PDB file of C-alpha atoms in Angstrom:
ATOM      1  CA  UNK A   2       0.000   0.000   0.000  1.00 86.00           C
ATOM      2  CA  UNK A   3       1.253   3.469  -0.935  1.00 96.00           C
ATOM      3  CA  UNK A   4      -0.336   6.601   0.505  1.00 98.00           C
ATOM      4  CA  UNK A   5       0.408  10.246  -0.319  1.00 98.00           C
ATOM      5  CA  UNK A   6      -0.007  13.076   2.174  1.00 98.00           C
ATOM      6  CA  UNK A   7      -0.790  15.736  -0.402  1.00 98.00           C
ATOM      7  CA  UNK A   8      -0.500  18.732   1.950  1.00 98.00           C
ATOM      8  CA  UNK A   9       1.518  19.344   5.119  1.00 98.00           C
ATOM      9  CA  UNK A  10       3.999  21.843   6.544  1.00 98.00           C
ATOM     10  CA  UNK A  11       7.247  20.111   7.444  1.00 98.00           C
ATOM     11  CA  UNK A  12       9.091  23.435   7.644  1.00 98.00           C
ATOM     12  CA  UNK A  13       7.062  24.612  10.653  1.00 98.00           C
ATOM     13  CA  UNK A  14       8.744  24.819  14.061  1.00 96.00           C
ATOM     14  CA  UNK A  15       6.589  21.927  15.301  1.00 97.00           C
ATOM     15  CA  UNK A  16       8.846  19.564  13.347  1.00 98.00           C
ATOM     16  CA  UNK A  17      12.266  21.187  13.623  1.00 95.00           C
ATOM     17  CA  UNK A  18      13.541  18.860  16.360  1.00 97.00           C
ATOM     18  CA  UNK A  19      12.467  15.530  14.862  1.00 97.00           C
ATOM     19  CA  UNK A  20      11.711  15.986  11.160  1.00 98.00           C
ATOM     20  CA  UNK A  21      13.749  12.947  10.114  1.00 97.00           C
ATOM     21  CA  UNK A  22      11.859  10.760  12.569  1.00 98.00           C
ATOM     22  CA  UNK A  23       8.539  12.188  11.355  1.00 98.00           C
ATOM     23  CA  UNK A  24       9.347  11.314   7.739  1.00 98.00           C
ATOM     24  CA  UNK A  25      10.670   7.848   8.672  1.00 98.00           C
ATOM     25  CA  UNK A  26       7.610   7.075  10.790  1.00 97.00           C
ATOM     26  CA  UNK A  27       5.328   8.073   7.916  1.00 98.00           C
ATOM     27  CA  UNK A  28       7.236   5.863   5.485  1.00 97.00           C
ATOM     28  CA  UNK A  29       7.021   2.911   7.869  1.00 97.00           C
ATOM     29  CA  UNK A  30       3.235   3.433   7.911  1.00 97.00           C
ATOM     30  CA  UNK A  31       2.982   3.277   4.081  1.00 97.00           C
ATOM     31  CA  UNK A  32       2.994   7.082   3.651  1.00 98.00           C
ATOM     32  CA  UNK A  33       5.735   7.086   1.047  1.00 95.00           C
ATOM     33  CA  UNK A  34       4.960  10.451  -0.557  1.00 98.00           C
ATOM     34  CA  UNK A  35       4.613  13.859   1.079  1.00 98.00           C
ATOM     35  CA  UNK A  36       4.091  17.341  -0.323  1.00 98.00           C
ATOM     36  CA  UNK A  37       5.312  20.043   2.038  1.00 98.00           C
ATOM     37  CA  UNK A  38       3.644  23.362   1.348  1.00 98.00           C
ATOM     38  CA  UNK A  39       5.181  26.819   1.137  1.00 98.00           C
ATOM     39  CA  UNK A  40       3.301  29.672   2.841  1.00 98.00           C
ATOM     40  CA  UNK A  41       5.819  32.514   2.437  1.00 97.00           C
ATOM     41  CA  UNK A  42       8.286  33.219  -0.348  1.00 96.00           C
ATOM     42  CA  UNK A  43      10.901  34.354   2.148  1.00 95.00           C
ATOM     43  CA  UNK A  44      10.744  30.861   3.677  1.00 96.00           C
ATOM     44  CA  UNK A  45      10.795  28.949   0.388  1.00 97.00           C
ATOM     45  CA  UNK A  46      14.460  27.963   0.697  1.00 98.00           C
ATOM     46  CA  UNK A  47      13.758  26.133   3.940  1.00 98.00           C
ATOM     47  CA  UNK A  48      10.778  24.350   2.382  1.00 98.00           C
ATOM     48  CA  UNK A  49      12.739  23.431  -0.726  1.00 98.00           C
ATOM     49  CA  UNK A  50      15.727  22.068   1.206  1.00 98.00           C
ATOM     50  CA  UNK A  51      13.445  19.610   3.000  1.00 98.00           C
ATOM     51  CA  UNK A  52      12.213  18.302  -0.347  1.00 98.00           C
ATOM     52  CA  UNK A  53      15.713  18.209  -1.795  1.00 98.00           C
ATOM     53  CA  UNK A  54      17.053  16.200   1.150  1.00 98.00           C
ATOM     54  CA  UNK A  55      14.333  13.551   1.313  1.00 98.00           C
ATOM     55  CA  UNK A  56      13.298  11.006  -1.301  1.00 96.00           C
ATOM     56  CA  UNK A  57       9.537  11.023  -1.816  1.00 97.00           C
ATOM     57  CA  UNK A  58       9.095  14.559  -0.503  1.00 98.00           C
ATOM     58  CA  UNK A  59       8.063  17.337  -2.868  1.00 98.00           C
ATOM     59  CA  UNK A  60       7.174  20.977  -2.279  1.00 98.00           C
ATOM     60  CA  UNK A  61       5.161  23.904  -3.557  1.00 98.00           C
ATOM     61  CA  UNK A  62       5.819  27.621  -3.770  1.00 98.00           C
ATOM     62  CA  UNK A  63       3.368  30.295  -2.699  1.00 98.00           C
ATOM     63  CA  UNK A  64       2.075  32.833  -0.204  1.00 97.00           C
ATOM     64  CA  UNK A  65      -0.749  31.883   2.160  1.00 97.00           C
ATOM     65  CA  UNK A  66      -3.519  34.520   2.262  1.00 97.00           C
ATOM     66  CA  UNK A  67      -2.720  35.115   5.941  1.00 96.00           C
ATOM     67  CA  UNK A  68       0.815  36.152   4.966  1.00 96.00           C
ATOM     68  CA  UNK A  69       0.098  38.373   1.965  1.00 95.00           C
ATOM     69  CA  UNK A  70       0.424  41.518   4.079  1.00 93.00           C
ATOM     70  CA  UNK A  71       4.053  40.607   4.757  1.00 90.00           C
ATOM     71  CA  UNK A  72       4.828  40.020   1.088  1.00 84.00           C
ATOM     72  CA  UNK A  73       2.454  42.371  -0.696  1.00 71.00           C
ATOM     73  CA  UNK A  74       5.128  43.236  -3.273  1.00 74.00           C
ATOM     74  CA  UNK A  75       5.502  39.703  -4.665  1.00 86.00           C
ATOM     75  CA  UNK A  76       4.959  39.227  -8.374  1.00 91.00           C
ATOM     76  CA  UNK A  77       4.134  36.438 -10.808  1.00 95.00           C
ATOM     77  CA  UNK A  78       7.803  36.378 -11.784  1.00 95.00           C
ATOM     78  CA  UNK A  79       8.872  35.889  -8.152  1.00 95.00           C
ATOM     79  CA  UNK A  80       6.651  32.818  -7.952  1.00 97.00           C
ATOM     80  CA  UNK A  81       7.605  31.343 -11.330  1.00 97.00           C
ATOM     81  CA  UNK A  82      11.340  31.769 -10.697  1.00 97.00           C
ATOM     82  CA  UNK A  83      11.104  29.503  -7.641  1.00 97.00           C
ATOM     83  CA  UNK A  84       8.704  27.147  -9.421  1.00 98.00           C
ATOM     84  CA  UNK A  85      11.373  26.268 -11.993  1.00 98.00           C
ATOM     85  CA  UNK A  86      13.355  24.288  -9.440  1.00 98.00           C
ATOM     86  CA  UNK A  87      13.283  20.512  -9.219  1.00 97.00           C
ATOM     87  CA  UNK A  88      10.986  19.051  -6.534  1.00 98.00           C
ATOM     88  CA  UNK A  89       8.518  21.957  -6.953  1.00 98.00           C
ATOM     89  CA  UNK A  90       5.240  20.388  -8.098  1.00 98.00           C
ATOM     90  CA  UNK A  91       2.568  22.946  -7.209  1.00 98.00           C
ATOM     91  CA  UNK A  92       1.746  26.636  -6.791  1.00 98.00           C
ATOM     92  CA  UNK A  93       0.416  27.719  -3.402  1.00 97.00           C
ATOM     93  CA  UNK A  94      -0.989  27.530  -1.054  1.00 97.00           C
ATOM     94  CA  UNK A  95      -2.905  30.572  -2.113  1.00 98.00           C
ATOM     95  CA  UNK A  96      -6.486  31.734  -1.971  1.00 98.00           C
ATOM     96  CA  UNK A  97      -8.788  33.813   0.197  1.00 98.00           C
ATOM     97  CA  UNK A  98      -9.431  33.750   3.930  1.00 98.00           C
ATOM     98  CA  UNK A  99     -12.132  36.217   4.937  1.00 97.00           C
ATOM     99  CA  UNK A 100     -12.731  34.449   8.259  1.00 92.00           C
ATOM    100  CA  UNK A 101      -9.585  35.718   9.967  1.00 92.00           C
ATOM    101  CA  UNK A 102      -8.827  38.608   7.594  1.00 92.00           C
ATOM    102  CA  UNK A 103      -5.176  38.565   8.665  1.00 93.00           C
ATOM    103  CA  UNK A 104      -4.369  40.360   5.411  1.00 96.00           C
ATOM    104  CA  UNK A 105      -6.421  43.035   3.619  1.00 96.00           C
ATOM    105  CA  UNK A 106      -8.908  41.475   1.225  1.00 97.00           C
ATOM    106  CA  UNK A 107      -7.758  43.463  -1.786  1.00 96.00           C
ATOM    107  CA  UNK A 108      -4.210  42.199  -1.289  1.00 95.00           C
ATOM    108  CA  UNK A 109      -5.450  38.622  -0.902  1.00 97.00           C
ATOM    109  CA  UNK A 110      -7.374  38.858  -4.165  1.00 97.00           C
ATOM    110  CA  UNK A 111      -4.439  40.383  -6.022  1.00 96.00           C
ATOM    111  CA  UNK A 112      -2.081  37.690  -4.693  1.00 97.00           C
ATOM    112  CA  UNK A 113      -4.542  34.930  -5.551  1.00 97.00           C
ATOM    113  CA  UNK A 114      -4.736  36.083  -9.154  1.00 97.00           C
ATOM    114  CA  UNK A 115      -0.934  36.277  -9.358  1.00 96.00           C
ATOM    115  CA  UNK A 116      -0.655  32.673  -8.204  1.00 97.00           C
ATOM    116  CA  UNK A 117      -3.245  31.519 -10.738  1.00 97.00           C
ATOM    117  CA  UNK A 118      -1.382  33.266 -13.536  1.00 97.00           C
ATOM    118  CA  UNK A 119       1.888  31.724 -12.359  1.00 97.00           C
ATOM    119  CA  UNK A 120       0.259  28.283 -12.236  1.00 98.00           C
ATOM    120  CA  UNK A 121      -0.889  28.622 -15.839  1.00 97.00           C
ATOM    121  CA  UNK A 122       2.468  29.949 -16.972  1.00 96.00           C
ATOM    122  CA  UNK A 123       4.311  27.037 -15.348  1.00 97.00           C
ATOM    123  CA  UNK A 124       1.624  24.440 -16.129  1.00 97.00           C
ATOM    124  CA  UNK A 125       1.513  23.461 -12.463  1.00 98.00           C
ATOM    125  CA  UNK A 126      -1.562  22.819 -10.309  1.00 98.00           C
ATOM    126  CA  UNK A 127      -2.660  25.503  -7.881  1.00 98.00           C
ATOM    127  CA  UNK A 128      -3.323  24.629  -4.228  1.00 98.00           C
ATOM    128  CA  UNK A 129      -6.294  26.665  -3.013  1.00 98.00           C
ATOM    129  CA  UNK A 130      -7.166  27.685   0.537  1.00 98.00           C
ATOM    130  CA  UNK A 131     -10.589  29.229   1.003  1.00 98.00           C
ATOM    131  CA  UNK A 132     -12.506  30.115   4.148  1.00 97.00           C
ATOM    132  CA  UNK A 133     -15.608  32.292   4.364  1.00 97.00           C
ATOM    133  CA  UNK A 134     -14.823  33.438   0.819  1.00 98.00           C
ATOM    134  CA  UNK A 135     -16.444  30.832  -1.397  1.00 98.00           C
ATOM    135  CA  UNK A 136     -18.283  33.211  -3.710  1.00 97.00           C
ATOM    136  CA  UNK A 137     -15.183  35.279  -4.454  1.00 98.00           C
ATOM    137  CA  UNK A 138     -12.970  32.204  -4.702  1.00 98.00           C
ATOM    138  CA  UNK A 139     -15.251  30.491  -7.213  1.00 98.00           C
ATOM    139  CA  UNK A 140     -15.747  33.685  -9.229  1.00 98.00           C
ATOM    140  CA  UNK A 141     -12.007  34.214  -9.586  1.00 98.00           C
ATOM    141  CA  UNK A 142     -11.341  30.558 -10.393  1.00 98.00           C
ATOM    142  CA  UNK A 143     -14.028  30.562 -13.085  1.00 96.00           C
ATOM    143  CA  UNK A 144     -12.550  33.694 -14.650  1.00 96.00           C
ATOM    144  CA  UNK A 145      -9.019  32.292 -14.636  1.00 94.00           C
ATOM    145  CA  UNK A 146     -10.188  28.871 -15.876  1.00 91.00           C
ATOM    146  CA  UNK A 147     -11.944  30.352 -18.897  1.00 88.00           C
ATOM    147  CA  UNK A 148      -9.018  29.492 -21.176  1.00 87.00           C
ATOM    148  CA  UNK A 149      -8.877  25.908 -19.917  1.00 82.00           C
ATOM    149  CA  UNK A 150      -5.288  26.191 -18.783  1.00 84.00           C
ATOM    150  CA  UNK A 151      -5.754  25.976 -15.010  1.00 96.00           C
ATOM    151  CA  UNK A 152      -5.799  22.869 -12.829  1.00 97.00           C
ATOM    152  CA  UNK A 153      -5.694  22.454  -9.096  1.00 98.00           C
ATOM    153  CA  UNK A 154      -7.115  21.315  -5.776  1.00 98.00           C
ATOM    154  CA  UNK A 155      -9.243  22.761  -2.998  1.00 98.00           C
ATOM    155  CA  UNK A 156      -7.158  21.695  -0.044  1.00 98.00           C
ATOM    156  CA  UNK A 157      -8.410  20.763   3.429  1.00 98.00           C
ATOM    157  CA  UNK A 158     -11.984  20.870   2.226  1.00 98.00           C
ATOM    158  CA  UNK A 159     -14.413  22.223   4.827  1.00 97.00           C
ATOM    159  CA  UNK A 160     -16.813  24.113   2.589  1.00 96.00           C
ATOM    160  CA  UNK A 161     -20.277  23.825   1.141  1.00 97.00           C
ATOM    161  CA  UNK A 162     -21.935  21.860  -1.642  1.00 97.00           C
ATOM    162  CA  UNK A 163     -21.629  25.007  -3.752  1.00 98.00           C
ATOM    163  CA  UNK A 164     -17.849  25.100  -3.368  1.00 98.00           C
ATOM    164  CA  UNK A 165     -17.505  21.389  -4.083  1.00 98.00           C
ATOM    165  CA  UNK A 166     -19.716  21.434  -7.176  1.00 98.00           C
ATOM    166  CA  UNK A 167     -18.061  24.606  -8.505  1.00 97.00           C
ATOM    167  CA  UNK A 168     -14.579  23.141  -8.049  1.00 98.00           C
ATOM    168  CA  UNK A 169     -15.510  19.841  -9.657  1.00 98.00           C
ATOM    169  CA  UNK A 170     -17.151  21.619 -12.593  1.00 97.00           C
ATOM    170  CA  UNK A 171     -13.831  23.381 -13.214  1.00 96.00           C
ATOM    171  CA  UNK A 172     -11.981  20.065 -13.182  1.00 96.00           C
ATOM    172  CA  UNK A 173     -10.421  20.631  -9.777  1.00 98.00           C
ATOM    173  CA  UNK A 174      -9.720  17.964  -7.185  1.00 98.00           C
ATOM    174  CA  UNK A 175     -10.914  18.016  -3.569  1.00 98.00           C
ATOM    175  CA  UNK A 176      -8.562  17.090  -0.745  1.00 98.00           C
ATOM    176  CA  UNK A 177      -9.963  15.818   2.540  1.00 98.00           C
ATOM    177  CA  UNK A 178      -8.107  16.227   5.823  1.00 98.00           C
ATOM    178  CA  UNK A 179      -8.538  14.947   9.362  1.00 98.00           C
ATOM    179  CA  UNK A 180     -11.620  17.140   9.662  1.00 98.00           C
ATOM    180  CA  UNK A 181     -13.570  14.354   7.967  1.00 98.00           C
ATOM    181  CA  UNK A 182     -13.019  12.183  11.067  1.00 98.00           C
ATOM    182  CA  UNK A 183     -14.525  14.752  13.457  1.00 98.00           C
ATOM    183  CA  UNK A 184     -17.884  13.942  15.029  1.00 96.00           C
ATOM    184  CA  UNK A 185     -19.462  17.225  13.891  1.00 96.00           C
ATOM    185  CA  UNK A 186     -18.274  16.968  10.265  1.00 97.00           C
ATOM    186  CA  UNK A 187     -21.226  15.065   8.814  1.00 97.00           C
ATOM    187  CA  UNK A 188     -21.587  17.652   6.024  1.00 97.00           C
ATOM    188  CA  UNK A 189     -17.997  17.037   4.917  1.00 98.00           C
ATOM    189  CA  UNK A 190     -18.588  13.282   4.919  1.00 98.00           C
ATOM    190  CA  UNK A 191     -21.732  13.789   2.849  1.00 98.00           C
ATOM    191  CA  UNK A 192     -19.793  15.828   0.300  1.00 98.00           C
ATOM    192  CA  UNK A 193     -17.085  13.174   0.195  1.00 98.00           C
ATOM    193  CA  UNK A 194     -19.716  10.537  -0.574  1.00 98.00           C
ATOM    194  CA  UNK A 195     -20.885  12.639  -3.527  1.00 97.00           C
ATOM    195  CA  UNK A 196     -17.414  13.488  -4.853  1.00 98.00           C
ATOM    196  CA  UNK A 197     -16.285  11.409  -7.849  1.00 98.00           C
ATOM    197  CA  UNK A 198     -13.691   8.922  -6.736  1.00 98.00           C
ATOM    198  CA  UNK A 199     -11.217  10.098  -9.370  1.00 98.00           C
ATOM    199  CA  UNK A 200     -11.170  13.624  -7.902  1.00 98.00           C
ATOM    200  CA  UNK A 201     -10.285  12.820  -4.274  1.00 98.00           C
ATOM    201  CA  UNK A 202      -6.988  13.441  -2.481  1.00 98.00           C
ATOM    202  CA  UNK A 203      -6.115  13.000   1.192  1.00 98.00           C
ATOM    203  CA  UNK A 204      -3.926  15.188   3.378  1.00 98.00           C
ATOM    204  CA  UNK A 205      -3.034  16.037   6.953  1.00 98.00           C
ATOM    205  CA  UNK A 206      -2.406  19.808   6.816  1.00 98.00           C
ATOM    206  CA  UNK A 207      -0.080  18.895   9.667  1.00 98.00           C
ATOM    207  CA  UNK A 208       0.901  20.042  12.203  1.00 98.00           C
ATOM    208  CA  UNK A 209      -2.757  21.094  12.425  1.00 97.00           C
ATOM    209  CA  UNK A 210      -6.060  19.194  12.530  1.00 97.00           C
ATOM    210  CA  UNK A 211      -4.963  15.840  13.926  1.00 98.00           C
ATOM    211  CA  UNK A 212      -7.640  13.265  13.074  1.00 98.00           C
ATOM    212  CA  UNK A 213      -9.530  11.036  15.463  1.00 97.00           C
ATOM    213  CA  UNK A 214      -8.105   9.189  17.445  1.00 96.00           C
ATOM    214  CA  UNK A 215      -5.175  11.596  17.690  1.00 97.00           C
ATOM    215  CA  UNK A 216      -7.044  14.838  18.373  1.00 95.00           C
ATOM    216  CA  UNK A 217      -5.187  17.153  20.701  1.00 92.00           C
ATOM    217  CA  UNK A 218      -1.807  15.874  19.528  1.00 96.00           C
ATOM    218  CA  UNK A 219       0.555  17.346  16.983  1.00 98.00           C
ATOM    219  CA  UNK A 220      -0.602  16.155  13.587  1.00 98.00           C
ATOM    220  CA  UNK A 221       1.944  14.549  11.266  1.00 98.00           C
ATOM    221  CA  UNK A 222       1.986  12.821   7.868  1.00 98.00           C
ATOM    222  CA  UNK A 223       1.673   9.295   9.280  1.00 98.00           C
ATOM    223  CA  UNK A 224      -1.821  10.169  10.541  1.00 98.00           C
ATOM    224  CA  UNK A 225      -3.145  10.592   6.988  1.00 98.00           C
ATOM    225  CA  UNK A 226      -4.017   6.901   7.202  1.00 98.00           C
ATOM    226  CA  UNK A 227      -6.882   7.784   9.572  1.00 98.00           C
ATOM    227  CA  UNK A 228      -8.380  10.126   7.000  1.00 98.00           C
ATOM    228  CA  UNK A 229      -7.930   7.512   4.307  1.00 98.00           C
ATOM    229  CA  UNK A 230      -9.828   4.942   6.408  1.00 98.00           C
ATOM    230  CA  UNK A 231     -12.877   7.204   6.695  1.00 98.00           C
ATOM    231  CA  UNK A 232     -12.842   8.097   2.995  1.00 98.00           C
ATOM    232  CA  UNK A 233     -12.561   4.400   2.112  1.00 98.00           C
ATOM    233  CA  UNK A 234     -15.498   3.537   4.358  1.00 98.00           C
ATOM    234  CA  UNK A 235     -17.629   6.296   2.844  1.00 98.00           C
ATOM    235  CA  UNK A 236     -16.847   4.983  -0.628  1.00 98.00           C
ATOM    236  CA  UNK A 237     -17.399   1.340   0.277  1.00 98.00           C
ATOM    237  CA  UNK A 238     -13.825   0.381  -0.558  1.00 98.00           C
ATOM    238  CA  UNK A 239     -10.926  -1.257   1.251  1.00 98.00           C
ATOM    239  CA  UNK A 240      -8.097   0.884   2.581  1.00 98.00           C
ATOM    240  CA  UNK A 241      -5.776  -0.615  -0.034  1.00 98.00           C
ATOM    241  CA  UNK A 242      -8.175   0.250  -2.839  1.00 98.00           C
ATOM    242  CA  UNK A 243      -8.630   3.803  -1.584  1.00 98.00           C
ATOM    243  CA  UNK A 244      -4.892   4.252  -1.159  1.00 98.00           C
ATOM    244  CA  UNK A 245      -4.298   3.167  -4.746  1.00 98.00           C
ATOM    245  CA  UNK A 246      -6.984   5.529  -6.050  1.00 98.00           C
ATOM    246  CA  UNK A 247      -5.862   8.621  -4.121  1.00 98.00           C
ATOM    247  CA  UNK A 248      -2.229   7.954  -5.001  1.00 98.00           C
ATOM    248  CA  UNK A 249      -3.111   7.650  -8.675  1.00 98.00           C
ATOM    249  CA  UNK A 250      -5.145  10.866  -8.426  1.00 98.00           C
ATOM    250  CA  UNK A 251      -2.191  12.663  -6.843  1.00 98.00           C
ATOM    251  CA  UNK A 252       0.171  11.752  -9.650  1.00 98.00           C
ATOM    252  CA  UNK A 253      -2.412  12.639 -12.293  1.00 98.00           C
ATOM    253  CA  UNK A 254      -2.716  16.136 -10.830  1.00 98.00           C
ATOM    254  CA  UNK A 255       0.865  16.713  -9.712  1.00 98.00           C
ATOM    255  CA  UNK A 256       2.503  15.439 -12.871  1.00 98.00           C
ATOM    256  CA  UNK A 257       5.951  16.771 -11.924  1.00 97.00           C
ATOM    257  CA  UNK A 258       6.161  14.494  -8.859  1.00 95.00           C
TER     258      UNK A 258
END
């Protein structure tokens, strides 16, 4: 069995003391592929070095909407220059977060569009974060997808039927995290049941959102197996079958991996 954690943050301080052990433990638990996600361009080198040093680890390049205010001068060229490096397989994470509003909304929107343009220029999938901004997110994605050149994933899905259907209509994938294991996440499980099996990815978003039965602990890539189990059950498949499907989906989307 081979499982891919399509989205985590190995560069965060939570892992700085035992990152090698974290990667080894994941591998021993059949998690043989990990994408570690960039959230600030000024921290890209750290993210990239983790991917460069570890077989089966890839990375992305991008600015999280929370961090746009710190890097409001970034350009499409800044993103694409980093994206040319080996091990870089995606653009992001990017998107809109109007729940926390840590960065001004106009800057978030401008940054989001830059990332989408960079993704098209580099022919790489975009990794989208959206919270309390579904209407704007979908509107922008539809505009940028009008030429058919954009592909990507809604990561850590916690949205509505509208977001799911809009993303799927655009050809995007949906990635489910440990949230799907939470008792109060019946709506997310319902959406997973309705999502075509060839559009599903799994992730941890670690160190956040540890799944049941690990809630309250630091999340890490090895725990993606708990998310996979729930997705498999919802789809009426074995864990091995679901692992094969989500791994195949990952490589179909992230073709540079």
